[in-house]
Steps between C-alpha positions, in 0.01 A plus 500: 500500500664397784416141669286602745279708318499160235426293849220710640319484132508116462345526807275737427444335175377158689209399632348193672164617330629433159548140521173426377404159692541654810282780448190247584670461872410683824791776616652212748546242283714784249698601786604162610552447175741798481675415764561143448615585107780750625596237837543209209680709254715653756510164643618342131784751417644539820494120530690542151718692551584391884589140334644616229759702715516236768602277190764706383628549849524151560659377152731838526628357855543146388724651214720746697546147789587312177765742356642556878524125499709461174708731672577366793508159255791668350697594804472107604625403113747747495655410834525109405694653172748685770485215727680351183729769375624506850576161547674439157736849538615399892568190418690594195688775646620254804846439500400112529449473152763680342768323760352139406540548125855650528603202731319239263284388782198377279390248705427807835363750197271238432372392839524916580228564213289242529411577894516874376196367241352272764528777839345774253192316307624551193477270185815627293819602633779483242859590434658619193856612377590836311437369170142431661541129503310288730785348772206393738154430561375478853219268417651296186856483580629323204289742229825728464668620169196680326565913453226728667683789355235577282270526765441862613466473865889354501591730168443788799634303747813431339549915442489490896132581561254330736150447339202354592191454253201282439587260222348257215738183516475307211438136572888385345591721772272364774597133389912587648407655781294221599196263321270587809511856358427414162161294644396767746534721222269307221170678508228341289215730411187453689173609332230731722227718383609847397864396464709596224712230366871535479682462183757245615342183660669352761719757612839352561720799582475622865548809700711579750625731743931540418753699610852509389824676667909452403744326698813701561838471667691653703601765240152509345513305205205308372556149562168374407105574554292305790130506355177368684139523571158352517254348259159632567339247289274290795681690769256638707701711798441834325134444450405337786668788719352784292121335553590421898607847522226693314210244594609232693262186514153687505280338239161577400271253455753228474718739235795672544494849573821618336699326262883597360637354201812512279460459109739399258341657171153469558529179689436416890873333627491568852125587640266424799205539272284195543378269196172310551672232659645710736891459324691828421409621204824431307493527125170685517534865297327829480256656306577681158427841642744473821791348227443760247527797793823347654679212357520717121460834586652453841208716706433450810074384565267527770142383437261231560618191320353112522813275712476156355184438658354825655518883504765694678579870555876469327823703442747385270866648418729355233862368615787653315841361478834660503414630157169650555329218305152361638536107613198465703240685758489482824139501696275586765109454577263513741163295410227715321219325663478655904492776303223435312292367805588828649359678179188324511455563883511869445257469219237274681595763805404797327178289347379402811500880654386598191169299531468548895503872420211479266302259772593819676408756326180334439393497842584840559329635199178363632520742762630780395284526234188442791615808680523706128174399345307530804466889527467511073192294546313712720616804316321300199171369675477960567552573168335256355153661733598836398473372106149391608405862577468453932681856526499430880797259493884660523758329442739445788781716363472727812824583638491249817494240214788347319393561148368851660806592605736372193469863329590697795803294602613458137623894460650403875654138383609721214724775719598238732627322241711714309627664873559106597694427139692827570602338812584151364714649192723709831499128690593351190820706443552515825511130492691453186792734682500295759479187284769621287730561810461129660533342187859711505578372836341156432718462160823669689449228783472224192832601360667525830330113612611406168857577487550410877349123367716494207823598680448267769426183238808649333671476770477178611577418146841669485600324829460226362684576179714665697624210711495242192726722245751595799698180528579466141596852476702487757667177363526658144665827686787251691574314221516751279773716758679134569523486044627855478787426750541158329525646131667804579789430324177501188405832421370425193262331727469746814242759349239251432547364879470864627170504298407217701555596837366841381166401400525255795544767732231683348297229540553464886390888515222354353389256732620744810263701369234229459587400909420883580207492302355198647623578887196690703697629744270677750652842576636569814351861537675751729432907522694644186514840382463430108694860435776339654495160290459675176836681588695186599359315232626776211838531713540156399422511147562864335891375441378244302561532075148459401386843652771750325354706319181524728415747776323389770238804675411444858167621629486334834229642748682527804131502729519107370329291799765172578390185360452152649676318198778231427809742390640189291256416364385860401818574385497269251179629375649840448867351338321311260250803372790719483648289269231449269472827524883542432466242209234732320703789446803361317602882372434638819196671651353611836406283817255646753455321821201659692389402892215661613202410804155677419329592810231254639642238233632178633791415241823684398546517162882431316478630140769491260430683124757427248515683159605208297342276251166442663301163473255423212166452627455145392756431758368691821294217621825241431744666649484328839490172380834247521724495264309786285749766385525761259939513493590338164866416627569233742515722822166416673310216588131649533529415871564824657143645503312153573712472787429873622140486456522147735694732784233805438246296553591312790550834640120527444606766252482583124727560180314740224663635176421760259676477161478727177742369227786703391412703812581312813385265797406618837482160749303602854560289813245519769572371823262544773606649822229209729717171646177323499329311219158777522680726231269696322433385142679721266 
């Protein structure tokens, strides 16, 4: 039985006549009655179900701003980590230090690292020998003597590796660095409802931020290790900037919005959550649930949990050290309660329509149900004469009247209805065709909006890296030249240096390709004949290694129209789809480059078909994204096609591919053959 048929006999199957106490009320009062039960259950579910999806939309968009929050929470921890990392390894690999112990200049290598400590912010900064033995300490100069070569930040450091970690720092280790640390790091448990209670109390040992790198010479022995870092415990910069920068000062009444926090185990040591006196909440812990989920089984958890003193939205992530091992969580949350007011909004919302459409109804009923009854109650006063035997009366069913008529035009309402629903089902395909085909152009606009927004936030985003990592690769490429010619009379030591300046280099191709990626050149179009630059651009590359083995097939259409187009930047298009397409033939294959102008269309199409390994579907849609690449070896940089599709489509143009793995790839370029920005959509 299919669900209609079911449908149409619970229908059939119900009657307002069956309800018994209604049977005793006049034909009005049952209709408005009908139609005010079906306006207040329709009314009831839909009010339901509206909330309850207005709910979940709500609470579902809280959560995904609270996990994008712990992300960008992590970018701002991380970076204070590699703030660190990079301040301990240049100072290290100075020549300031190394030339100050070698001279026995204690007195400068002491003034040096203390205003290194000082100018950077940082609360350790200390200096060890080869065996790992403290020489220095920025902060307690005269704590020296004591081995750290147990400790495996300098074990690595002292095998000539830089490492940077989040750390627990036992208080006999705070109390030599300095006895500030070991106070700022004493944590005494403070009791709030839900909060599980730790199972040391106070907390003595802090955490910290550390970095370690080795001190070489000239001929690059280890001399010693320069550790340093921060104590979080009561430090507040990370936190503070992660709420500024994901909420700012908004508040709600008188609350915080968003709150960050770092824990150390399952305790608050560096938080702007508020207590009831308005203090950070230092000392204060979390709830069993949220410890369980990341502190033990080192989860990450984002739910509604009760803050110290209310109910926030929250995302928490456990902190690893160099080892893996979880030391704490770090936090994010907005405040649960706009949220809630919003809920209840809706709900009163959808309450307050729902009884304004049963005033409504109500009012309406009243006269529809006038016009309805009215001709019923003269058919009844006529057949309620006829039942009295007065022959004489007929009852106005003639065909001028309504109820006359309904026979006549039923057969009629009949035909025109099934000729009308014949008619609907052809507008209804009809429609669905067309349907079908927007919703292709709509979601082939999406794609194209979306990767022109991602590429341009990219972008900006590789400039930016762009610029940062080129000085210090540039440095590491000089000095690593300048070591080669000064240790060249070293071999043992000259292949590792090549390495170097190898990887260095590679590096810099790197961040050219970053600068290209990120540069939105506008093209400088001139007339072109593509035929033409499809030629050059093979002249220049079929010498090459990568394509023996593969023969190139040139269908050209010589009736090609000339193109307004930037040759350069074109060019480059076409060298850098050759060589992928080069790339995916490694035991040779076939290369067909195709130009051809369909009449009445306004773009000339470029395809080149390779015969090589093809593209697995789940990579189609990636393909033009930076840095994605499917070479396994170190020869690209998944730039080539982000940066093609940026010069295609500031030509107002389009890249399309059609893959089949184990088959081959066939890349079309469309360039339209208009100057001005009225190019037909493609």
């Amino acid at each position: 039985m299919t669900p209609a048929i079911l449908f149409s006999k619970i229908l059939g199957s119900f009657s307002i006549s069956r309800i018994p106490f209604l049977n005793r009320f006049s034909l009005r009062t049952k209709l408005v009655f009908s139609f005010l039960f079906v306006v207040l259950a329709g009314g009831i579910l839909s009010s339901l179900i509206g909330t309850r999806l207005v709910t979940d939309t709500i609470i579902l968009q809280a959560q995904n701003k609270v996990k994008h929050d712990l992300s960008t929470a992590w970018l701002v921890y991380n970076e204070s980590l590699n703030r660190i990392q990079d301040v301990v390894q240049l100072t290290a690999l100075g020549r300031t230090i190394p030339d100050f112990l070698q001279s026995g200049q204690k007195k400068k290598l002491q003034e040096y690292l203390v205003k290194r400590r000082k100018e950077f912010g940082l609360d350790v900064l200390t200096l060890t020998d080869a065996r790992g033995l403290v020489l220095f300490r920025s902060y307690h100069p005269f704590q020296t003597g004591d081995s750290r070569s147990s400790d495996p930040l300098v074990q690595k450091a002292l095998q000539g590796k830089t490492v940077a970690s989040t750390w627990i720092v036992p208080a006999e280790d705070l109390g030599r660095e300095g006895s500030d640390l070991v106070e700022r790091a004493f944590v005494l448990f403070v009791r709030t409802p839900r909060a599980k209670e730790p199972e040391r109390n106070p907390s003595t040992a802090g955490m910290a931020l550390l970095a370690a790198a080795p001190v070489l010479n000239d001929a690059g022995e280890i001399l010693g290790v320069l550790y340093g870092g921060t104590l979080l415990n009561r430090n507040y910069q990370i936190v503070d900037k992660i709420r500024n920068l994901l909420y700012g000062d908004e508040k709600y009444k008188g609350n915080q919005m968003g709150t960050a926090t770092i824990f150390q185990g399952g305790l608050r040591i560096s938080t702007n959550v508020r207590n009831e006196s308005g203090d950070r909440a230092i000392g204060t812990g979390v709830s069993e649930e949220v410890y369980e989920a990341v502190i033990r089984k080192g989860q990450s958890w984002l739910a509604r949990t009760f803050v110290v003193r209310d109910w926030y939205i929250t995302a928490y992530e456990p902190i690893r050290d160099l080892d893996g091992n979880t030391l704490g969580m770090l936090y994010v949350g907005m405040l649960e309660a706009p949220y809630v007011d919003l809920q209840n909004k809706v709900v009163y919302s959808f309450f307050a329509i729902g009884v304004g459409g049963v005033l409504i109804v109500l009012l309406l009923s009243f006269f529809i149900t006038t016009g309805i009854i009215r001709p019923l109650r003269e058919m009844l006063r006529a057949t309620r004469r006829i039942a009295a035997g007065d022959l004489a009366v007929e009852i106005p069913i003639s065909s001028k009247d309504e109820i006359g008529q309904l026979a006549e035009s039923y057969n009629h309402m009949l035909a025109g209805l099934k000729q009308a629903r014949q008619e609907l089902e052809g507008y209804g395909r009809i429609l669905e065709e067309k349907v079908e085909q927007r919703s292709q152009q709509l979601k082939k606009m999406q794609t194209q909006l979306m990767q022109s927004e991602k590429l341009t936030s990219l972008g900006r985003l590789a400039s930016g890296v762009a610029h940062e990592i080129n000085g210090p690769l540039t440095g590491i490429l000089t000095f690593s030249h300048q070591m080669m010619r000064k240790l060249k009379d070293h071999p043992e030591l000259q292949q590792e240096l090549e390495m170097i300046a190898k990887e260095a280099t590679r590096a810099s191709a790197v961040v050219r390709g970053l600068l290209d990626f990120s540069r939105e050149t506008q093209p400088q179009k001139r007339p072109c004949n593509i035929n033409e630059l499809v030629l050059h651009t093979l002249s220049l590359m079929e010498g090459q290694a990568v394509f023996r083995g593969i023969k190139i097939l040139k269908n050209l259409d010589p009736q090609v129209p000339l193109v307004l187009l930037d040759a350069n930047q074109v060019q480059q298009v076409l060298i850098n789809i050759i060589l992928n397409s080069a790339d995916a033939m490694p035991a040779g294959g076939i290369l067909t480059i195709t130009t051809q102008a369909a009449p009445g269309d306004a773009y000339v199409q470029v395809q080149f078909a390779d015969t090589g390994l093809g593209i697995p579907e789940k990579d189609l849609h990636r393909i033009f994204d930076p840095f994605f690449t499917t070479k396994g070896d170190k020869r690209g940089t998944g730039l080539g096609l982000a940066v093609s599709y940026g010069i295609i489509e500031r030509h107002r143009g389009q890249i399309e591919v059609q893959s089949e793995e184990g088959k081959g790839t066939t890349f079309t370029v469309k360039l339209p053959l208009q100057a001005s920005e009225e190019v037909p959509p493609l």
